Tab-separated table of C-alpha atoms and ligand atoms in Angstrom:
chain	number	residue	atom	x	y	z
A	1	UNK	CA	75.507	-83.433	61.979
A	2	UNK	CA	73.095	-86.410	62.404
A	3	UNK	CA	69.128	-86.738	62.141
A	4	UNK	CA	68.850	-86.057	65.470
A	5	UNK	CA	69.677	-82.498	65.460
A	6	UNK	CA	68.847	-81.808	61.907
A	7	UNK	CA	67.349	-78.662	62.542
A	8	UNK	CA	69.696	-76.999	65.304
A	9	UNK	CA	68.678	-73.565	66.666
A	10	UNK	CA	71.008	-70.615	66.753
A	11	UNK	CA	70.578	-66.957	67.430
A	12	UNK	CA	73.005	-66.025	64.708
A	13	UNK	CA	74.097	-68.432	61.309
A	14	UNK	CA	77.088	-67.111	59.810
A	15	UNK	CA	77.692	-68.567	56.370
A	16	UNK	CA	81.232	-68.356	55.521
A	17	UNK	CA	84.393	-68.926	57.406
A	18	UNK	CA	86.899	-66.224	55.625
A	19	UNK	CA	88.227	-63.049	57.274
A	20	UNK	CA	84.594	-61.648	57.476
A	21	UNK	CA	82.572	-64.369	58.992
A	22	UNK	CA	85.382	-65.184	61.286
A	23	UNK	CA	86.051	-61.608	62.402
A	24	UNK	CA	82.603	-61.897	63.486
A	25	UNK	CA	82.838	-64.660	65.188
A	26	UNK	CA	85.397	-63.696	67.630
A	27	UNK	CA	83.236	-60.305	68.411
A	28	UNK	CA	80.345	-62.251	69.182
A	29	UNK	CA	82.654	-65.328	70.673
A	30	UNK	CA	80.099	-64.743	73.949
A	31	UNK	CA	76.550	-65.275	72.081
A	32	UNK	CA	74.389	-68.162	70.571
A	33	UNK	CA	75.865	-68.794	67.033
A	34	UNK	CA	77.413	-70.892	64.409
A	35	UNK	CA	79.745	-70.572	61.535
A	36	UNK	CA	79.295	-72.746	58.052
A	37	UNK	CA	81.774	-73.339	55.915
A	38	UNK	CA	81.529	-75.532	52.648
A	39	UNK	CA	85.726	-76.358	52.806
A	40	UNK	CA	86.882	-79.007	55.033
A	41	UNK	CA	89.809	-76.484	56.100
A	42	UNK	CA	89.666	-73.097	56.950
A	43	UNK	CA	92.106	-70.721	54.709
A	44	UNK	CA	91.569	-72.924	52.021
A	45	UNK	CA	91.524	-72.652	49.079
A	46	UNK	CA	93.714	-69.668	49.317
A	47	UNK	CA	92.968	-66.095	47.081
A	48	UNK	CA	94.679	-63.633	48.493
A	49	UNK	CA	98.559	-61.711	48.505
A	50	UNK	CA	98.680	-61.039	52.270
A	51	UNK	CA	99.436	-57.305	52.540
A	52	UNK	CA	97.218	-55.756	56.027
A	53	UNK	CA	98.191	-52.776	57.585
A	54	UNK	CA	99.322	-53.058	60.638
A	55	UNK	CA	97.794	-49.838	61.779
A	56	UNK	CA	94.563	-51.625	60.556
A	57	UNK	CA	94.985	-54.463	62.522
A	58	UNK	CA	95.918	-53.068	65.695
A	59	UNK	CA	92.532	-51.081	65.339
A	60	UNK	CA	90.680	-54.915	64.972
A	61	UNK	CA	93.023	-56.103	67.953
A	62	UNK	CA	94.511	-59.066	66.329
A	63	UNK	CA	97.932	-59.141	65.927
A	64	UNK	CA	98.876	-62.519	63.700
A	65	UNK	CA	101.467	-64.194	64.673
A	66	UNK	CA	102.581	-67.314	62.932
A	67	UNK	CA	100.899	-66.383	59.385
A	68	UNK	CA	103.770	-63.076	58.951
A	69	UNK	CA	106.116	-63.805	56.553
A	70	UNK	CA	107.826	-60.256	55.820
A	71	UNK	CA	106.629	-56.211	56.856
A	72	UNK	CA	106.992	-53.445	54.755
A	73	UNK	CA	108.051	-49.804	54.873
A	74	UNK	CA	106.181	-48.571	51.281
A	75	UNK	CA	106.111	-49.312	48.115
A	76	UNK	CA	107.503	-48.358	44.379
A	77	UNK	CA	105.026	-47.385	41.715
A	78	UNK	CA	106.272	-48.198	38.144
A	79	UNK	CA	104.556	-46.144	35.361
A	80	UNK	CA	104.289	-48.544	31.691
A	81	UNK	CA	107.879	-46.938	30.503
A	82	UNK	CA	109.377	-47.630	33.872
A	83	UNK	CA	109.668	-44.833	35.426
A	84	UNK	CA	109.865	-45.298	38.888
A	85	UNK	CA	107.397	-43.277	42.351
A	86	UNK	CA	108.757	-44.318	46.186
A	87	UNK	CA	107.012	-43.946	48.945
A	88	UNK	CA	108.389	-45.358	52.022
A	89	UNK	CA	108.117	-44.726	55.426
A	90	UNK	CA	110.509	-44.649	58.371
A	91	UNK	CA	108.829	-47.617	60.126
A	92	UNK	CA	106.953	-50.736	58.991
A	93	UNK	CA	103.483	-50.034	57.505
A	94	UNK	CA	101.954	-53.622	56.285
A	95	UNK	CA	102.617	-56.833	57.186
A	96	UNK	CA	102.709	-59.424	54.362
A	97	UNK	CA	100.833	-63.267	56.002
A	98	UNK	CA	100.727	-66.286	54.677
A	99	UNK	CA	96.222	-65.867	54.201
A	100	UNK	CA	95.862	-69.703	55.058
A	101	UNK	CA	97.483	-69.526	58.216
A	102	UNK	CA	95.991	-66.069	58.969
A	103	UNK	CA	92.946	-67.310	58.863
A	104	UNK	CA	93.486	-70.331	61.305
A	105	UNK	CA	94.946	-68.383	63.589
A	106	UNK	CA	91.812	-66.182	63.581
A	107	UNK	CA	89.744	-69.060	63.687
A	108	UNK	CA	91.444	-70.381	66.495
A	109	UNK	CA	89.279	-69.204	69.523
A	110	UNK	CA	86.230	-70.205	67.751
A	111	UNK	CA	86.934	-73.834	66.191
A	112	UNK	CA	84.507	-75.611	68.489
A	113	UNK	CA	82.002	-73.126	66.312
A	114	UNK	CA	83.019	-73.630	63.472
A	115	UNK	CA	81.050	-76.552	60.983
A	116	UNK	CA	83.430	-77.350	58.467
A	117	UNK	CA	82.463	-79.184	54.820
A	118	UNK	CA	78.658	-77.594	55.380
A	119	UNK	CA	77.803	-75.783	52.255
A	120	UNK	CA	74.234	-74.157	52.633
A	121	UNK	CA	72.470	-74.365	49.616
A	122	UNK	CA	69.124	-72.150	50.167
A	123	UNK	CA	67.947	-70.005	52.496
A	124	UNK	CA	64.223	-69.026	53.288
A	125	UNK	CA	62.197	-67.141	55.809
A	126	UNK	CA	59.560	-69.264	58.292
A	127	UNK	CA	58.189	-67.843	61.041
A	128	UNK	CA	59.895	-65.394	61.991
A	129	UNK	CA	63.261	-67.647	61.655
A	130	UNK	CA	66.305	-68.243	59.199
A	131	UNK	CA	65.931	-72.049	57.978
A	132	UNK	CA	69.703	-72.514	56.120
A	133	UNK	CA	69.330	-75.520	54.273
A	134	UNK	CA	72.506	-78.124	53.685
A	135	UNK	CA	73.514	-81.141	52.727
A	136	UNK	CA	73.609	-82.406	56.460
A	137	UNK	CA	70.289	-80.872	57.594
A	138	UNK	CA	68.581	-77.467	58.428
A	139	UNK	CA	69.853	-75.279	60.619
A	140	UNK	CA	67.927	-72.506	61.991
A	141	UNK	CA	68.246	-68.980	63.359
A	142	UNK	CA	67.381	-65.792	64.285
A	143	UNK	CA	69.875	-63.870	62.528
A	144	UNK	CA	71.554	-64.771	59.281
A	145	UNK	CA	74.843	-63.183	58.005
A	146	UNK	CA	76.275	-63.943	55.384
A	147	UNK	CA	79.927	-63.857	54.666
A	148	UNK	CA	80.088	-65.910	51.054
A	149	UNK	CA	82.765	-64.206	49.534
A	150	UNK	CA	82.840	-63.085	45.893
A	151	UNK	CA	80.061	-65.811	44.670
A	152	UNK	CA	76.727	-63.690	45.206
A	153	UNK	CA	74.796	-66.986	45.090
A	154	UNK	CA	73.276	-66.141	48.311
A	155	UNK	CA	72.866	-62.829	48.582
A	156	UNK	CA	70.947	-62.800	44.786
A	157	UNK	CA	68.655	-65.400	46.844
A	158	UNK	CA	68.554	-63.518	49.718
A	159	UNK	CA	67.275	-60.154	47.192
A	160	UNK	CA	70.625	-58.166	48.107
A	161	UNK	CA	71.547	-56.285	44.721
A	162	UNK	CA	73.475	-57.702	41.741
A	163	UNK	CA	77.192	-56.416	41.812
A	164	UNK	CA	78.578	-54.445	38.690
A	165	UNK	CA	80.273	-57.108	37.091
A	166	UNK	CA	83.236	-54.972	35.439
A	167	UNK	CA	84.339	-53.845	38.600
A	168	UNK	CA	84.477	-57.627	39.964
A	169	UNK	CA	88.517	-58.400	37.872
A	170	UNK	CA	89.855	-62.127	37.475
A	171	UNK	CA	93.314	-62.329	39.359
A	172	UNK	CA	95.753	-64.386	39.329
A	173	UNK	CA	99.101	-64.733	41.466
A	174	UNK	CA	102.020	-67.105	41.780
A	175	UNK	CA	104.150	-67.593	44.650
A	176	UNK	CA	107.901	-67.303	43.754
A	177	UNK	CA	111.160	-68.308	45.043
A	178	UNK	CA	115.180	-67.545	43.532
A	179	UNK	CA	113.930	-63.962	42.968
A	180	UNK	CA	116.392	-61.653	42.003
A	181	UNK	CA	117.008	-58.210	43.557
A	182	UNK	CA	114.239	-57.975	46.151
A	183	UNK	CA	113.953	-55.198	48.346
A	184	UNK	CA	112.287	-56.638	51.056
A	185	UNK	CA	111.046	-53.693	52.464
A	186	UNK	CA	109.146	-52.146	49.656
A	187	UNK	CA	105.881	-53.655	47.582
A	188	UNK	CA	106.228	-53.233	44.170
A	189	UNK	CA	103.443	-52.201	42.041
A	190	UNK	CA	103.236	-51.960	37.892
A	191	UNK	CA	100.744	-49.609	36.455
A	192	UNK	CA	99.531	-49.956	32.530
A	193	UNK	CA	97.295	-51.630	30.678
A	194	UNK	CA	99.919	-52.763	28.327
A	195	UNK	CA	100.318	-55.383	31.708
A	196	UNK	CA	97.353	-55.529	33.540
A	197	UNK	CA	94.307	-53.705	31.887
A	198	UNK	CA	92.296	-52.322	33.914
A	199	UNK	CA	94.365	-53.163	37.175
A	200	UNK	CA	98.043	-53.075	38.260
A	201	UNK	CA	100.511	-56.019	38.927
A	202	UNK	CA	102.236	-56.548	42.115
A	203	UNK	CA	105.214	-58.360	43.346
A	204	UNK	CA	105.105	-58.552	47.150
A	205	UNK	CA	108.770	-60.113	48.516
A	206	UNK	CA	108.468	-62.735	51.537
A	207	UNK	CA	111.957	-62.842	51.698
A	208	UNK	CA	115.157	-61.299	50.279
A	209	UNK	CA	114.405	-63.674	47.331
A	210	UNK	CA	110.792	-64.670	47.422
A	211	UNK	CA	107.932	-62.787	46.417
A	212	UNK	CA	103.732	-63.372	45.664
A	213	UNK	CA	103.382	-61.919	41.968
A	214	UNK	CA	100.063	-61.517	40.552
A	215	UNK	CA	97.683	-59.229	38.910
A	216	UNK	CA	94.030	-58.420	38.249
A	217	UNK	CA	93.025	-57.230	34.814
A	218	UNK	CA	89.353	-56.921	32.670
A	219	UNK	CA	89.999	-60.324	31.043
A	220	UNK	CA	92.955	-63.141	30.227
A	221	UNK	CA	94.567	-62.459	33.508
A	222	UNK	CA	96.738	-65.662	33.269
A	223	UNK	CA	98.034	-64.485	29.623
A	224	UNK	CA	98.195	-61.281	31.177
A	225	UNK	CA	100.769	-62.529	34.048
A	226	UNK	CA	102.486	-64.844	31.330
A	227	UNK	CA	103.416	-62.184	29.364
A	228	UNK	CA	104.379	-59.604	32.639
A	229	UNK	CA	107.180	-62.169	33.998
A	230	UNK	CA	108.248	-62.898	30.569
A	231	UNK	CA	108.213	-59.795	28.854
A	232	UNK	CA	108.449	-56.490	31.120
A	233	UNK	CA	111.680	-54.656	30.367
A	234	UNK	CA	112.551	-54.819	33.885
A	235	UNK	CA	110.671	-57.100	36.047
A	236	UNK	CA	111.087	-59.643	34.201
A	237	UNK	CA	114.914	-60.025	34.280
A	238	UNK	CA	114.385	-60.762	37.748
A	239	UNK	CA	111.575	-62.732	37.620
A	240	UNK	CA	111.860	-65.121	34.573
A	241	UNK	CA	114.101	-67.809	35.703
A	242	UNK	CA	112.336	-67.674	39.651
A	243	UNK	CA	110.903	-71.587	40.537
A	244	UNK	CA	107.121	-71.282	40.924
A	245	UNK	CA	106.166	-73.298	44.252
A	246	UNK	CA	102.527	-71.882	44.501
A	247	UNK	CA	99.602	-70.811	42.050
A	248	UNK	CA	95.873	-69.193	43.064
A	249	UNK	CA	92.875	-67.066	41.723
A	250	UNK	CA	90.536	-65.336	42.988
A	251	UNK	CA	88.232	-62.224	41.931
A	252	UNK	CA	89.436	-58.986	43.233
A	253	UNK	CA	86.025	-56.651	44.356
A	254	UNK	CA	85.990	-52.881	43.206
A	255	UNK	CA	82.672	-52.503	43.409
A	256	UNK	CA	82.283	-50.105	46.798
A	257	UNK	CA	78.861	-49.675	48.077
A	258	UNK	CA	76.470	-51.071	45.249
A	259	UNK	CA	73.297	-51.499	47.209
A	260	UNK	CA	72.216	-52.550	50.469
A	261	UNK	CA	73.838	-54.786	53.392
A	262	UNK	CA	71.489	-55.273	55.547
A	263	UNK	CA	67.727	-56.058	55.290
A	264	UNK	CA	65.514	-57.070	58.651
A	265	UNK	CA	67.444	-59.751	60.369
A	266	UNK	CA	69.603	-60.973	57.587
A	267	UNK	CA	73.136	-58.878	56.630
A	268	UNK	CA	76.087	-59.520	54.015
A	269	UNK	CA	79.563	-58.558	55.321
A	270	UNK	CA	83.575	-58.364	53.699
A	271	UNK	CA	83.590	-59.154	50.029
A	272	UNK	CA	79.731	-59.695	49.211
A	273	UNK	CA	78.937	-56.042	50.665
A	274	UNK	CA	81.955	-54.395	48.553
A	275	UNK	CA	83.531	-53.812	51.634
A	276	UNK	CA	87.080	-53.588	50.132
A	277	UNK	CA	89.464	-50.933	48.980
A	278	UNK	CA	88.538	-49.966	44.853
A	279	UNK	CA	91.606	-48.803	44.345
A	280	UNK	CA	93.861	-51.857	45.718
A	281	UNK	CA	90.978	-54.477	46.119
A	282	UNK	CA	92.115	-55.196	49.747
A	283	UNK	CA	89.301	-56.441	51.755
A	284	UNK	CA	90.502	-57.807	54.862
A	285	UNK	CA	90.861	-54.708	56.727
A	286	UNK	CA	87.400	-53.404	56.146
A	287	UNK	CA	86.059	-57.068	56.838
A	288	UNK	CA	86.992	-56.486	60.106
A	289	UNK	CA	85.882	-53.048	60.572
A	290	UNK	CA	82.475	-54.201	59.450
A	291	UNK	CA	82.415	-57.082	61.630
A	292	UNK	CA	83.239	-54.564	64.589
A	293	UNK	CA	80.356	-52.346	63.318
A	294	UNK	CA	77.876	-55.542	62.639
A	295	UNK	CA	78.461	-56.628	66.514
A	296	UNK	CA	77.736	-54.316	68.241
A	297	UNK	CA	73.985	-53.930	65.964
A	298	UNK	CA	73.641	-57.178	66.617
A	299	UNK	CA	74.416	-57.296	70.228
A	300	UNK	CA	72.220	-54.465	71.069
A	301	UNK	CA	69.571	-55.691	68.780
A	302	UNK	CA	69.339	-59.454	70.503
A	303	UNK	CA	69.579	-57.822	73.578
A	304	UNK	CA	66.196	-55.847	73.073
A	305	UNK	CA	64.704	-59.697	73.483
A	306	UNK	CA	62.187	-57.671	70.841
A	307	UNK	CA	61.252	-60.715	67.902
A	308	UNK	CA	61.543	-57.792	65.558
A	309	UNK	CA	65.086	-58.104	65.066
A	310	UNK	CA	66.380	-55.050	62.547
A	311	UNK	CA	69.716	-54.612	61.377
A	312	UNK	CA	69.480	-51.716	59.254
A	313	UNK	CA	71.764	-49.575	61.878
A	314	UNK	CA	74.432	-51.565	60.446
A	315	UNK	CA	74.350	-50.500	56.990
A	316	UNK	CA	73.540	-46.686	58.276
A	317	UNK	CA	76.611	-46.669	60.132
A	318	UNK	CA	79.303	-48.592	57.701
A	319	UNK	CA	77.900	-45.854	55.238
A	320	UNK	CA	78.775	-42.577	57.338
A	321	UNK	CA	82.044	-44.468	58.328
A	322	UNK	CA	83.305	-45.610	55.145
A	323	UNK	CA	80.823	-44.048	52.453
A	324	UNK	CA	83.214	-41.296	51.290
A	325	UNK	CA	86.508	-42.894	51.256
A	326	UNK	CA	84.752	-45.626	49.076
A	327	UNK	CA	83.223	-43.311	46.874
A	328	UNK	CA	86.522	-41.693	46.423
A	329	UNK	CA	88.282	-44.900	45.591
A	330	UNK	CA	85.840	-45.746	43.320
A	331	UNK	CA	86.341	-42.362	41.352
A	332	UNK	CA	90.208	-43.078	41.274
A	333	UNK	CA	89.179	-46.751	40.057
A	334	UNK	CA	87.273	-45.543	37.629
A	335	UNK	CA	90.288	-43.343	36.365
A	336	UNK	CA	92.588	-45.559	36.289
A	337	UNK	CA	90.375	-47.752	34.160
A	338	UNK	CA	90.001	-45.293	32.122
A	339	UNK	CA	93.445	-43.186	31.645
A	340	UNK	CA	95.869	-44.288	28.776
A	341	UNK	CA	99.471	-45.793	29.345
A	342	UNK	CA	101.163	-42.209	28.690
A	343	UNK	CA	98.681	-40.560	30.682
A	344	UNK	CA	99.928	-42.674	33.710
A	345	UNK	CA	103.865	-42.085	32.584
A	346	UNK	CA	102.869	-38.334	33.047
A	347	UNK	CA	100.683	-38.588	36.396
A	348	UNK	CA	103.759	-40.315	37.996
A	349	UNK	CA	105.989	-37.772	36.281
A	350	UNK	CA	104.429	-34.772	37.617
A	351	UNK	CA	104.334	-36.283	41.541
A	352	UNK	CA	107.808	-36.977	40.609
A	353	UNK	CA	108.437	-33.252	39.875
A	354	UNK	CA	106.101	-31.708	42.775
A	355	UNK	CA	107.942	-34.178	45.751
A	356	UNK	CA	105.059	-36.149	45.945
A	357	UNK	CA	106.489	-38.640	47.896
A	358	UNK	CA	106.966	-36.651	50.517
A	359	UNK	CA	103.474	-35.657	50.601
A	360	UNK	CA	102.557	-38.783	49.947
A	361	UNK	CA	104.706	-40.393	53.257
A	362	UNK	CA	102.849	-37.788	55.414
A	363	UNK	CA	99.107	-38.384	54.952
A	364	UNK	CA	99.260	-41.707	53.083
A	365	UNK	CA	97.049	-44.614	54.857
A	366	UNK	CA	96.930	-47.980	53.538
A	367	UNK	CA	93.237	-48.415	54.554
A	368	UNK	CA	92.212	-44.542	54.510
A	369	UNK	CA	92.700	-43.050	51.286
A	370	UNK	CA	90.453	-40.079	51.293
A	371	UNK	CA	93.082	-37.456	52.716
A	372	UNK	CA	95.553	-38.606	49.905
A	373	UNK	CA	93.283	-38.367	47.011
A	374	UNK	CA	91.851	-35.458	48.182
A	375	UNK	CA	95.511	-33.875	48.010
A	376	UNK	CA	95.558	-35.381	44.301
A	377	UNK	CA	92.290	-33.805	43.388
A	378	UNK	CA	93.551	-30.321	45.107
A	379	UNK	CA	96.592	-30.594	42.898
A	380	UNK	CA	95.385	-30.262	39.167
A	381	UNK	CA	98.675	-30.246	37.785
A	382	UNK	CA	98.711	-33.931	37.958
A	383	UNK	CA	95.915	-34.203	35.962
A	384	UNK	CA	95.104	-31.282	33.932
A	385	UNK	CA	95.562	-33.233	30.205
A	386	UNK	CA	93.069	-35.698	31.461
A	387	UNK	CA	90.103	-33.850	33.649
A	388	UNK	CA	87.846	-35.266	30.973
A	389	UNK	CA	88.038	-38.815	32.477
A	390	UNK	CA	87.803	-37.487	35.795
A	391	UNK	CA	84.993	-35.980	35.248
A	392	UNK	CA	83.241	-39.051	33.881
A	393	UNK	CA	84.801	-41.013	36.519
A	394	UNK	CA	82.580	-38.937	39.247
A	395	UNK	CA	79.882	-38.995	36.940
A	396	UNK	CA	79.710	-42.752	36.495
A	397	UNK	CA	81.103	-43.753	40.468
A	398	UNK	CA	77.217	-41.581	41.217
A	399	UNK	CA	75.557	-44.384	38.788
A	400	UNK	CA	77.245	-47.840	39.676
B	501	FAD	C1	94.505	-62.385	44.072
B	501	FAD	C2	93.948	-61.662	45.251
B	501	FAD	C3	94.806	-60.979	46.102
B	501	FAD	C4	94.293	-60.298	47.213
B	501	FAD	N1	95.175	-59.667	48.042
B	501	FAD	C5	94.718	-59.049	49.152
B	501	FAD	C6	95.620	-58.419	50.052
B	501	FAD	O1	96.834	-58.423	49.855
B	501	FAD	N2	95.111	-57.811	51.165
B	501	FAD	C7	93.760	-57.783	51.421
B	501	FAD	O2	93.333	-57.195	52.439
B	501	FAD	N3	92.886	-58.366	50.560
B	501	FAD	C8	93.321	-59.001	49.458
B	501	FAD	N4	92.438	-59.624	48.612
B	501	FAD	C9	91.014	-59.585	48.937
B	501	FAD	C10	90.696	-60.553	50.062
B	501	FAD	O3	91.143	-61.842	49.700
B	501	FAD	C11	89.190	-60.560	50.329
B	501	FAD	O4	88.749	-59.223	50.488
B	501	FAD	C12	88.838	-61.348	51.578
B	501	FAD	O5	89.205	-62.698	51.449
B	501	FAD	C13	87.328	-61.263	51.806
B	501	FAD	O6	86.969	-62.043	52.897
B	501	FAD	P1	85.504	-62.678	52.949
B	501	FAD	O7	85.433	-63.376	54.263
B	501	FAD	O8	84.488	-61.661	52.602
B	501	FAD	O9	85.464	-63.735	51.763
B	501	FAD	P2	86.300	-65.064	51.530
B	501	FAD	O10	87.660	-64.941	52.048
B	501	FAD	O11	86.113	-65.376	50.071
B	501	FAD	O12	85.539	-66.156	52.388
B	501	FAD	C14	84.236	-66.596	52.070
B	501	FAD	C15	84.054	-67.981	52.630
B	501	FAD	O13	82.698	-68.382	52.464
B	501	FAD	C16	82.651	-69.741	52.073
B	501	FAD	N5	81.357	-69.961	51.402
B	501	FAD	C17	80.916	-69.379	50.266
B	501	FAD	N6	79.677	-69.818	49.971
B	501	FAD	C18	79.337	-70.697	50.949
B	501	FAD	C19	78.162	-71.492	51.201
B	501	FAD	N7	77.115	-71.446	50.371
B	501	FAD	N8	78.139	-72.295	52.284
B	501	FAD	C20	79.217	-72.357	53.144
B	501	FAD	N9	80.349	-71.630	52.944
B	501	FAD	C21	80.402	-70.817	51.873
B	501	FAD	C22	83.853	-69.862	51.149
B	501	FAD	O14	84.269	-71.215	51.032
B	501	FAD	C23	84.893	-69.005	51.875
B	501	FAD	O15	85.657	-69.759	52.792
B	501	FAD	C24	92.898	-60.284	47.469
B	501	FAD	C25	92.035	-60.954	46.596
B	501	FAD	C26	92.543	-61.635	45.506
B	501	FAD	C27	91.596	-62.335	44.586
């Protein structure tokens, strides 16, 4: 950007070039906008493990390509003393992609849109427009969205509501290869806070003998992931003498719906809304169902040729669409931060007893957890010793 067009004119100024603002992008490929990005690449640098459902990405109608790396059928829940939950299906479920390419091959039909190594740094409000200021000049527009990512800076600036911190969790993940005894169909998740408080660790396999390993957890979450490859009675076997060929954080977001998304012409979308899964902190999905949603408000709204631009019909409708699973996965968030290691031995013991996998395999959804946890909460056996924390679990997912 030169001096000459240091204050371009847009009708919409995405800030943010991950899942969310590109998802965007390709719904409104057709109308007046831009996309800012403060890396010089897009997909880096990397925080994610890669597991989308395919189901949820046929519904968004992009089917990656060169980013898939492995699918998978289900995956095995390990309560703290190792006793083993396995849900798998009869066809593939998830696909596991490599995020950086994933993301290049969404921004693919939109590079030419794309500013690259443009941080903004403010934003303010003058008449009637969006001036985004940067390094390389203003840019202005009629509609601002903005698809940060975990920061906040922005959206604090902007007046959105400050996100409950404890439910934002420090991750960490490595990227393994010489894994031992992979089954490359099946994700493999560790409950307990004796390994990751407040979370679960995951090993994901890419192949028959490489797999992403990480975990989220309240605090220390490299100590954490030290001690889970080097100590867990049986992960570890496998895992200890595995080369490490990648390493990434991030900030997984629990949070759900904390406040509001969209005020007059400006909206937050993907992580900085909480639009991701509280239970498995998966955001990509519901990036791209809010994208879908945030078109089509936008369209209709630009269309109106009105100067009063509102976007409020966004926020209205992400809430009936999405407002009770997230509340639910909050609850069970809540829970699980809450429950004790033996509690969890005897949750997974009981679905063990009752067939739960079966029940489980017929109305689980990656992305849609309502029906399943609804057929938890209907089944009190699970739970009975520990109601208490459920309770305050609903009582405290009403006040975050
Ligand atoms: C360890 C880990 C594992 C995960 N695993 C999964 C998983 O398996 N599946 C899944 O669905 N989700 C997963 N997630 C969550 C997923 O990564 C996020 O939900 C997703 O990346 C959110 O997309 P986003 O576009 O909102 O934000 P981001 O991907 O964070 O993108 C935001 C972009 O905005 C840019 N930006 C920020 N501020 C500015 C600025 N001021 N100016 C210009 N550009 C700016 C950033 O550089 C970034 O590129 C994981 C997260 C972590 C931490």
């Amino acid at each position: 950007m030169n001096s000459k067009n240091a204050s371009e004119e847009y009708d919409i100024a995405i800030i943010g070039a991950g899942p969310a603002g590109l998802f965007l992008a390709n719904y409104v490929e057709d109308l007046n906008f831009i996309v800012l990005e403060e890396h010089e690449e897009v997909g880096r640098p990397l925080h994610c493990a890669g597991l989308l459902s395919l189901k949820g990405l046929e519904r968004l109608g992009f089917i990656p390509q060169k980013s898939v790396q492995n699918k998978v059928r289900g995956a095995i829940f390990v309560s703290p003393s190792g006793l083993k939950l396995i849900v798998k299906s009869r066809r593939d479920e998830a696909v596991v992609v490599d995020r950086e390419y994933f993301d290049k091959e969404l921004a693919r039909k939109v590079t030419d849109r794309i500013k690259l190594g443009v941080k903004v740094l403010n934003v303010n409000r003058k008449s009637g427009k969006w001036i985004l200021k940067t390094e390389r000049g203003n840019i202005c527009s009629k509609i601002l969205v903005n698809a940060e990512g975990f920061r906040y800076d922005l959206s604090l600036k902007l007046g959105f509501d400050k996100p409950p911190e404890n439910l934002l969790l420090p991750a960490i993940q490595v990227e393994l290869e010489k894994v031992k005894d992979l089954d490359e169909d099946l994700v493999e998740i560790y409950l307990g806070n004796r390994w990751a408080p407040g979370f679960f660790a995951w090993i994901i396999p890419l192949s028959s003998e490489e797999a992403r390993v990480g975990l989220a957890a309240k605090s220390q979450p490299l100590i954490c992931l030290k001690n889970f490859l080097n100590k867990h009675p049986t992960a570890s076997p496998r895992l200890r003498k595995a080369n490490i060929r990648r390493v990434l954080g991030g900030r997984v977001v629990l949070t759900g719906i904390y406040g509001e998304i969209a005020k007059g012409s400006s909206i937050l979308i993907g992580d900085v809304a909480g639009q991701t899964k509280p239970t498995t902190g998966g955001g990509v999905i519901y990036s791209g169902i809010a994208a879908q949603i945030a078109s089509r408000v936008i369209r209709d709204e630009l269309f109106k040729n009105d100067r009063d631009i509102k976007l409020e019909k966004y926020d209205r409708t992400w809430r009936q669409m999405l407002g009770r699973e997230l509340f639910f996965m909050k609850v069970a968030r809540l829970f699980m931060m809450q429950i004790r290691d033996k509690d969890y031995d005897k949750i997974i013991e009981k679905m063990r007893e009752i067939g739960f996998e079966a029940i489980a395999e017929k109305v689980g959804d990656i992305d849609f957890q309502y029906k399943i946890l609804k057929r938890i909460i209907k089944t009190p056996a699970l739970y009975l010793p520990q109601i208490p924390y459920l309770l305050a679990s609903f009582i405290r997912s009403f006040l975050i």
